[in-house]
Coordinates of C-alpha atoms and ligand atoms in Angstrom, one line a residue:
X18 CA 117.1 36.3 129.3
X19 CA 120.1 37.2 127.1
X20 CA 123.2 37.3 128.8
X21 CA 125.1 40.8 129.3
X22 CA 128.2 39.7 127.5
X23 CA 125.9 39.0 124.5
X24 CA 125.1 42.3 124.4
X25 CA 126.7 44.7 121.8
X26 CA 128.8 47.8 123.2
X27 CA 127.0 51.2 122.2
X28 CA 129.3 53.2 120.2
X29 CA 131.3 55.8 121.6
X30 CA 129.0 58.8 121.4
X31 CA 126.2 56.6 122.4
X32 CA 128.2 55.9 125.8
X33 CA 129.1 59.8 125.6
X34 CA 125.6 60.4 126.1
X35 CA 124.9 57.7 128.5
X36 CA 127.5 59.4 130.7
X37 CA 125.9 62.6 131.0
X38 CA 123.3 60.6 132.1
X39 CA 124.7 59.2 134.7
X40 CA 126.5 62.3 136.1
X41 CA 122.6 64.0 136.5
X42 CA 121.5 60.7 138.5
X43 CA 124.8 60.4 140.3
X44 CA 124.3 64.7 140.9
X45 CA 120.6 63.7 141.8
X46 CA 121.5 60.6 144.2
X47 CA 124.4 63.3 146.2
X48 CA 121.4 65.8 146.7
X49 CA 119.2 63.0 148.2
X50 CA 121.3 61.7 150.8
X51 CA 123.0 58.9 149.0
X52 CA 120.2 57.4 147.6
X53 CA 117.0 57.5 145.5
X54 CA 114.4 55.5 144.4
X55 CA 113.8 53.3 142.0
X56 CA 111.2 54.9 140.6
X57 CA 113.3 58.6 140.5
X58 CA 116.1 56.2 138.6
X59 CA 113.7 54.8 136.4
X60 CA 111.9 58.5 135.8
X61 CA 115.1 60.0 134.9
X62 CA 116.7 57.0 132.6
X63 CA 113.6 57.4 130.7
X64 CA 112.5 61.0 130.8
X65 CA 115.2 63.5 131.7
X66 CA 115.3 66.6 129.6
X67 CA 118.1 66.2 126.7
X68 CA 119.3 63.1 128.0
X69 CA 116.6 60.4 128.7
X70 CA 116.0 57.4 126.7
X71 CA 112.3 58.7 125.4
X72 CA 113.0 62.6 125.2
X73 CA 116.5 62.0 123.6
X74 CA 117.4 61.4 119.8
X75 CA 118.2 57.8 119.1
X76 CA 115.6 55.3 117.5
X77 CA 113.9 53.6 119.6
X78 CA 110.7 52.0 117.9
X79 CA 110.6 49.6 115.0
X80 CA 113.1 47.3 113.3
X81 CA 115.9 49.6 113.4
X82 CA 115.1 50.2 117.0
X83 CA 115.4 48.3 120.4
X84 CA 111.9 47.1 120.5
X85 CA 108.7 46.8 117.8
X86 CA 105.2 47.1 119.0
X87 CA 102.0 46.1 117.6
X88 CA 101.1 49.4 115.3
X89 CA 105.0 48.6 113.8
X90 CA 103.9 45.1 113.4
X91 CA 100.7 45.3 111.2
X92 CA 98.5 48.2 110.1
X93 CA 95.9 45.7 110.4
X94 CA 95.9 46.7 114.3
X95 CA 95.3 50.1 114.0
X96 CA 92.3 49.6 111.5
X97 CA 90.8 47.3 114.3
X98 CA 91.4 50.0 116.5
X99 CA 89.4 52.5 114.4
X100 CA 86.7 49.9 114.0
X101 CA 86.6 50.5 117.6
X102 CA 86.6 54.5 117.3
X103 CA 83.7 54.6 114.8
X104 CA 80.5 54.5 117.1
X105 CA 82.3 57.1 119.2
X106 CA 83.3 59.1 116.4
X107 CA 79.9 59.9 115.0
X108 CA 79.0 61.3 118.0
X109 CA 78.9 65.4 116.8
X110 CA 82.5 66.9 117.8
X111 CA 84.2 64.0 118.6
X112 CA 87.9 63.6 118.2
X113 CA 91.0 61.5 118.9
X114 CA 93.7 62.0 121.3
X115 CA 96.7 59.7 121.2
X116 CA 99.1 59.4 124.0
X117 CA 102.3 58.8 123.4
X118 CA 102.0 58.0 120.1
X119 CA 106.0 56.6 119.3
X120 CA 107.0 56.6 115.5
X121 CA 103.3 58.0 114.4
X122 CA 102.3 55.2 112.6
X123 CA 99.3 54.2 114.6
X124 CA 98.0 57.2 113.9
X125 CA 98.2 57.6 110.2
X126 CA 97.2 53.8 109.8
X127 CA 94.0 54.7 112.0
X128 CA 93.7 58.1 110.4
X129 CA 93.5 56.2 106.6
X130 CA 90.9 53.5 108.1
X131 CA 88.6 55.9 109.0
X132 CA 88.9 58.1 105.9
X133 CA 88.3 55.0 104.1
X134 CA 85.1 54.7 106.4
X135 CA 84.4 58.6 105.7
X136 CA 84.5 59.5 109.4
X137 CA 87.1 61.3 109.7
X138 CA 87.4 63.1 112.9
X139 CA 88.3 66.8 112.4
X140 CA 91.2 66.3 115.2
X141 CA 93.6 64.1 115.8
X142 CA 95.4 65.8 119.1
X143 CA 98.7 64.1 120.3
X144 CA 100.5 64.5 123.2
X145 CA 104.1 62.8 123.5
X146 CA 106.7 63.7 126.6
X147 CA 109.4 63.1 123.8
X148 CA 110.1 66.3 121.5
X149 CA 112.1 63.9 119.2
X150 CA 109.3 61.5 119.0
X151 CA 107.1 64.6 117.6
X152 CA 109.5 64.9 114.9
X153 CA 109.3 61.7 113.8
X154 CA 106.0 61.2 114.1
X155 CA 105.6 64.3 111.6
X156 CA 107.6 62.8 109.3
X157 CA 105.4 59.5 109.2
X158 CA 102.2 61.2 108.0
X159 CA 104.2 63.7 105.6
X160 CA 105.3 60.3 104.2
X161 CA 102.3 58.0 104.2
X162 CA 99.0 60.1 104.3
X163 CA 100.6 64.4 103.5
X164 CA 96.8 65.2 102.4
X165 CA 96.1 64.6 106.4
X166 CA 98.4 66.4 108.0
X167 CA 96.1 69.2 108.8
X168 CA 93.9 67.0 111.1
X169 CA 96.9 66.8 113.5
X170 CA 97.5 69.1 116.2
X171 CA 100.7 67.8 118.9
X172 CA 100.0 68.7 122.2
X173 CA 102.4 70.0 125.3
X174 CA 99.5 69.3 128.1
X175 CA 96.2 67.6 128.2
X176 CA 93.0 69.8 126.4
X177 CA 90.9 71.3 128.9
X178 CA 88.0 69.8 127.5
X179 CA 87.8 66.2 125.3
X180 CA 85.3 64.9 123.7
X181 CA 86.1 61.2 121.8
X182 CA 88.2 58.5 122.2
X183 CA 91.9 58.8 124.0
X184 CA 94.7 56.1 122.7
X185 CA 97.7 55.1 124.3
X186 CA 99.0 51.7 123.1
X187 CA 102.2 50.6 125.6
X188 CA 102.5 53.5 127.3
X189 CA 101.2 52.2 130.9
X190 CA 104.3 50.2 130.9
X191 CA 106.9 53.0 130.3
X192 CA 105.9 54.5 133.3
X193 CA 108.3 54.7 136.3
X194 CA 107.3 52.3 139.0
X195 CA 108.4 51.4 142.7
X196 CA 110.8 48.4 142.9
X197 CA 110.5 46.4 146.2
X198 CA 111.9 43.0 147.9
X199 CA 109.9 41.2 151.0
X200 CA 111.9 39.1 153.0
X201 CA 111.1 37.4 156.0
X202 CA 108.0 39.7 156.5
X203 CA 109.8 42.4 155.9
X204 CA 109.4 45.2 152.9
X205 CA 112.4 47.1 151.4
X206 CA 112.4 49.8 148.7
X207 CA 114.9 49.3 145.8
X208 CA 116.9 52.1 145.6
X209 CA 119.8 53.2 143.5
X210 CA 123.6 55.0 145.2
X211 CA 126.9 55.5 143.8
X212 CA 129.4 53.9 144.9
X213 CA 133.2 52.6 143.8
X214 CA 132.4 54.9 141.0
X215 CA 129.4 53.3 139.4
X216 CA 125.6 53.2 139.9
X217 CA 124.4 50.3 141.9
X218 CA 121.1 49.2 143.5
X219 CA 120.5 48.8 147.3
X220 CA 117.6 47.6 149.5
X221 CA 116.4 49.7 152.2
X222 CA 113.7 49.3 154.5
X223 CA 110.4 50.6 152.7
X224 CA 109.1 54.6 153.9
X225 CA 105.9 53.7 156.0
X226 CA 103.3 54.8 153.1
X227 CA 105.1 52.3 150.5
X228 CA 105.4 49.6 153.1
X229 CA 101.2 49.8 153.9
X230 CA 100.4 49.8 150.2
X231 CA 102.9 46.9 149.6
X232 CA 101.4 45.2 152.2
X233 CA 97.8 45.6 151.0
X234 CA 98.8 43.5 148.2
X235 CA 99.2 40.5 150.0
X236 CA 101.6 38.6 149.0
X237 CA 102.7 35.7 150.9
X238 CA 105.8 34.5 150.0
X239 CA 108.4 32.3 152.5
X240 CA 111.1 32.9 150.3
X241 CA 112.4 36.7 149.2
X242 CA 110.0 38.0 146.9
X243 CA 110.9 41.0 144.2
X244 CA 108.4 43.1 142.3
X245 CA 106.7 46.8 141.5
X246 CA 103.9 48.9 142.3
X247 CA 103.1 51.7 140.2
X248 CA 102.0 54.9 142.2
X249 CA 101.6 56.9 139.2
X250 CA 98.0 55.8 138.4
X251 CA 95.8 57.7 140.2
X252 CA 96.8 60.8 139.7
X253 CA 97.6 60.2 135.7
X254 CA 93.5 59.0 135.7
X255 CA 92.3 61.8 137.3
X256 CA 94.2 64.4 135.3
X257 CA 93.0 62.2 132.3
X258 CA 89.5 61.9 133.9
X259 CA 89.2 66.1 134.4
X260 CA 90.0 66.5 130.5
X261 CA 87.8 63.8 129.0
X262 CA 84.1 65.8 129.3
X263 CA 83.0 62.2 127.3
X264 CA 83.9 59.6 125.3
X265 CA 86.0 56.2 125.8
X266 CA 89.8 55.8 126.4
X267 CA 91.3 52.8 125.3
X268 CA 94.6 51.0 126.8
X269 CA 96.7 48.8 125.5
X270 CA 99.8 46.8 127.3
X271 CA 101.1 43.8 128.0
X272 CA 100.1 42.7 132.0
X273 CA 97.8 40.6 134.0
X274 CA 95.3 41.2 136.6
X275 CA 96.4 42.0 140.3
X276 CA 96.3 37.7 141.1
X277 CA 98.1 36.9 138.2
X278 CA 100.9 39.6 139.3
X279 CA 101.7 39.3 142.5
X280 CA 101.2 35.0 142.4
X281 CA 103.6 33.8 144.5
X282 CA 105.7 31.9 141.6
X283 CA 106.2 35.6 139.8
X284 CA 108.8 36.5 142.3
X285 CA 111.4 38.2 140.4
X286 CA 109.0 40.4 139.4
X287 CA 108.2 42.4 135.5
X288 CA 111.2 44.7 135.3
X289 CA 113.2 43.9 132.0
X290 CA 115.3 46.2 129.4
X291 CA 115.6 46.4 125.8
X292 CA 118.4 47.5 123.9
X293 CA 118.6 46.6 120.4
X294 CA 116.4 44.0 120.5
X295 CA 117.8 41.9 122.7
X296 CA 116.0 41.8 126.7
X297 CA 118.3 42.1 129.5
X298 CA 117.3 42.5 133.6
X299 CA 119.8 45.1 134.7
X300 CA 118.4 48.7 134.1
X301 CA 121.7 50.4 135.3
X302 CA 123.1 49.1 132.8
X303 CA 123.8 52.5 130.1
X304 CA 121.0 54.7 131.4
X305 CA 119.7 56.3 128.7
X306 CA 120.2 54.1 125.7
X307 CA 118.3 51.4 127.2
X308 CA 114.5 50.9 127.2
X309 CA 113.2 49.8 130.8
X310 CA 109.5 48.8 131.2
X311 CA 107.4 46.8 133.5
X312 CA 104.2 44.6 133.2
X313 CA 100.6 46.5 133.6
X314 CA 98.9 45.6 136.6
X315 CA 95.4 45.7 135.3
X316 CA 93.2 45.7 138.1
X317 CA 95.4 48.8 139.7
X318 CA 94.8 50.1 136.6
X319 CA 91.0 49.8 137.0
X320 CA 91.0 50.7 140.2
X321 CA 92.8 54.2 139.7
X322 CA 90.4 54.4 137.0
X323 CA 87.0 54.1 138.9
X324 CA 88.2 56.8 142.0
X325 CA 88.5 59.0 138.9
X326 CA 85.2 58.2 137.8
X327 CA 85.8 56.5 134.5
X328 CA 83.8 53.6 134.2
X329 CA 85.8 50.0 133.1
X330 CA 83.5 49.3 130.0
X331 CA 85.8 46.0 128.5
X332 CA 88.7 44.1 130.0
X333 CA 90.1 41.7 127.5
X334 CA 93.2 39.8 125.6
X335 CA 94.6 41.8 122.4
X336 CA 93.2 38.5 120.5
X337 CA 90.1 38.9 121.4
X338 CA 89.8 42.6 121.1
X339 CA 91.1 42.3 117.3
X340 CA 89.1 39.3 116.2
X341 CA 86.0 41.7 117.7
X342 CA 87.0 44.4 115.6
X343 CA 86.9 42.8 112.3
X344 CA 90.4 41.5 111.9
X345 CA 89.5 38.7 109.4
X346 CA 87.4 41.0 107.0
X347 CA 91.2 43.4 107.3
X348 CA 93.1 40.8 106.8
X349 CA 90.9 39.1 103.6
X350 CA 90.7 42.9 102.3
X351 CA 94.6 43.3 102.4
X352 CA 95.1 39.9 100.9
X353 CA 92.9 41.0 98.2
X354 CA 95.0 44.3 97.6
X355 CA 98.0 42.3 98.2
X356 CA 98.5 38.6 97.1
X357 CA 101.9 38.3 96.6
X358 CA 102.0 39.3 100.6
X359 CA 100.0 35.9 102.0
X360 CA 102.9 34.7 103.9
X361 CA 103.9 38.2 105.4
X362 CA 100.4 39.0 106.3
X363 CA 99.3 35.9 107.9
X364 CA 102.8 36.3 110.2
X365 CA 101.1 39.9 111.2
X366 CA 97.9 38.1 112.1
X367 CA 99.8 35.2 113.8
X368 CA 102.3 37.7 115.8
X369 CA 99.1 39.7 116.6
X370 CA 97.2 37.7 117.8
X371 CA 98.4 34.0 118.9
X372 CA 98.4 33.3 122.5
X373 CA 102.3 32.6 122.5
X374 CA 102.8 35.9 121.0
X375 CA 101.1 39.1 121.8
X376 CA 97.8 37.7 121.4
X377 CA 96.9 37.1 125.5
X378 CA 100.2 38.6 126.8
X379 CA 98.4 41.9 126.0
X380 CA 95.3 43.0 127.3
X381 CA 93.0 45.7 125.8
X382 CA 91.0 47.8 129.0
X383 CA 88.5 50.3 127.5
X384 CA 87.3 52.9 130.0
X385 CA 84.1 55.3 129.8
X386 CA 82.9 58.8 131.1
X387 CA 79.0 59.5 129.9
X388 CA 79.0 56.8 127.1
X389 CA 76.4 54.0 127.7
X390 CA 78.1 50.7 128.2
X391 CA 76.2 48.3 126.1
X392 CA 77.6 50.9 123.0
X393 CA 79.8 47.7 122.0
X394 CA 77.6 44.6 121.9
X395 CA 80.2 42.8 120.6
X396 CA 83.5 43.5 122.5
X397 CA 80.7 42.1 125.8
X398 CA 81.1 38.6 124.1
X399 CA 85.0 38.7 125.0
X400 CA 84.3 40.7 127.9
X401 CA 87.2 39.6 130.8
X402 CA 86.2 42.4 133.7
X403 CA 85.1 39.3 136.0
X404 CA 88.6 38.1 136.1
X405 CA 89.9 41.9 137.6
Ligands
LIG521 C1 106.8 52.0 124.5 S1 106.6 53.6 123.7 C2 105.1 53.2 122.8 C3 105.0 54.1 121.5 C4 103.7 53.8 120.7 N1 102.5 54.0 121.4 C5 103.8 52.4 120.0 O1 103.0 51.6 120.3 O2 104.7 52.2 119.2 C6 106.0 54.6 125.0 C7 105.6 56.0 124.6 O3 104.9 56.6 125.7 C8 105.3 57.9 125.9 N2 104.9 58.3 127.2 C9 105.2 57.8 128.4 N3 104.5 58.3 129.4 C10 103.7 59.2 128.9 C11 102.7 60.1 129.4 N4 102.5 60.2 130.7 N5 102.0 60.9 128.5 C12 102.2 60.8 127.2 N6 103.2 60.0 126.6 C13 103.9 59.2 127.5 C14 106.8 57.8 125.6 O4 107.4 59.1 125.4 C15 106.8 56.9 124.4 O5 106.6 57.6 123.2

């Protein structure tokens, strides 16, 4: 971790805005009592109208940004990914429906693959909770790929009915999760108050729900123990789950499985911050121009996912999932196109896909509704589901 005093000051109408912020969550925390959750804080850092760090204007994504994710990376992980899409796609009215979608370049990258392959789908629905975001994303494809802009439709809601494949690369870990502490058997929510004039974080003793679903994780840990639960996942599957009629949906994050998670050595939990590129562990720090994000927990995930009847068709690392999806013939192609780029591109790959980098800390979970399982012969040789 970087230390706080290494971090630069946001210029003044950056701290402006942070402000407003923090009057809402301070308005927010009076209204409740004194307190509220983590997972309110987190909710409203992130997403509050006008003001939170994903719905308001400043650049988040990319090299200018305060983080860079795979599609930013390399288009060669988007053309995997439409490798991927193709079986599905040739299926009669399939589409693709992209969930939080960031800078939009995922989706032209994929868009231009599968053009290339001539199976185009005739939609490309996406559906952001940032209005800025949709913006930007527009941009992207009136830059890189104009003569496709008709094949994209942004969404405010899921579609009523959706047949094809459903994306969402890092968007499992933006959402708002529970923070909690278990000391000396007992369980306390993390939750955030005001006082001497600033934000600051408190422990309370867990609402009964929280504490029997905390304790169903079993975690046995003589010495205080810190980490988060996401209770968002069931009900963002089975909304999902009602609007997929058929097709795949395929996730993307960085996380582990529910025993890798909770081991008893990970005891300071997931929870970091970006700003600017650099990491940092204290999410009160200038709500709103931060990013805050925490680890998947994979086999929650695939739990939610099977009570809303999606099927887990592949659980594996983000290497394997790309070297199954043809990321040597990309890469050889785009060395062809490219020479002068050998360096550059094998950096992609190696940033992509080595275990040090992205390459296991990101896991690829593909879930089904109506498709038949053994579609993907050979994502089942790097098939992980065993280890869930
Ligand atoms: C970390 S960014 C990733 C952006 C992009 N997928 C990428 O890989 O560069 C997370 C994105 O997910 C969006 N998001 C978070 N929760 C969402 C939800 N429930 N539905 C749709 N988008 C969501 C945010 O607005 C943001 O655009």
């Amino acid at each position: 971790m970087k230390f706080i005093s290494k971090l630069p000051i946001p210029p003044t109408n950056a701290l402006e805005h942070s402000h407003k912020l923090v009057s809402k969550i301070q308005k927010a925390i009076q209204q409740n009592n004194g307190s509220i959750s983590f997972r309110r804080y987190m909710d409203m850092a992130l997403y509050e109208k006008n003001l939170g760090y994903y719905v308001a204007g400043s650049r988040k994504i990319g090299k200018s940004g305060d983080f860079t994710t795979a599609p930013e990376i390399s288009p060669l992980f988007s053309q995997c990914l439409a490798n991927r899409c193709l079986e599905i796609l040739q299926e009669k009215q399939s589409n693709i429906l992209e969930l939080g979608a960031g800078s939009g370049i995922m989706a032209v990258e994929l868009m231009l693959e599968l053009e290339r392959e001539l199976c185009l789908p005739e939609h490309y629905f996406i559906l952001d909770l940032s209005p800025d975001l949709k913006q930007r994303q527009k941009e992207t494809i009136e830059q890189l790929a104009p003569h496709l802009l008709h094949h994209f439709i942004w969404l405010d809601k899921l579609p009523e009915s959706f047949k094809g494949v459903i994306l969402a690369n890092e968007v499992l870990d933006a959402m708002p999760i529970e923070l909690f502490t278990i000391h000396n058997s007992n369980i306390y929510q993390h939750q955030v108050a005001w006082k001497e004039d600033q934000l600051v974080e408190q422990l309370n003793p867990a609402p009964e729900q929280l504490s029997r679903l905390i304790a169903n994780l079993n975690i046995n840990s003589s010495s205080p123990y810190t980490s988060e639960i996401n209770l968002n996942l069931d009900g963002w599957f089975k909304s999902i789950s009602e609007a997929l009629s058929q097709g795949i949906l395929i996730l993307i994050d960085y996380g582990y499985t529910a025993k890798e998670y909770y081991h008893i050595d990970r005891n300071k939990g997931t929870l970091i911050c970006h700003y600017q590129h650099r990491v940092t562990e204290f999410p009160l720090l200038y709500p709103g121009l931060q990013d805050i994000t925490a680890s998947v927990n994979f086999t929650a995930v695939a739990e939610s996912a099977d009570k809303a009847d999606l099927q887990v068709v592949t659980y594996t690392t983000q290497a394997a999932f790309l070297a199954s999806n043809n990321l040597e013939k990309f890469f050889i192609r785009r060395l062809e196109e490219l020479p002068e780029d050998q360096y550059k591109l094998a950096q992609e790959v190696r940033t992509l896909s080595l275990p040090s980098e992205m390459g296991e800390r990101f896991k690829v979970i593909i879930l089904g509704k109506g498709v038949n399982e053994k579609l993907d012969p050979v994502s089942a040789q790097v098939d992980q589901r065993y280890k869930l």
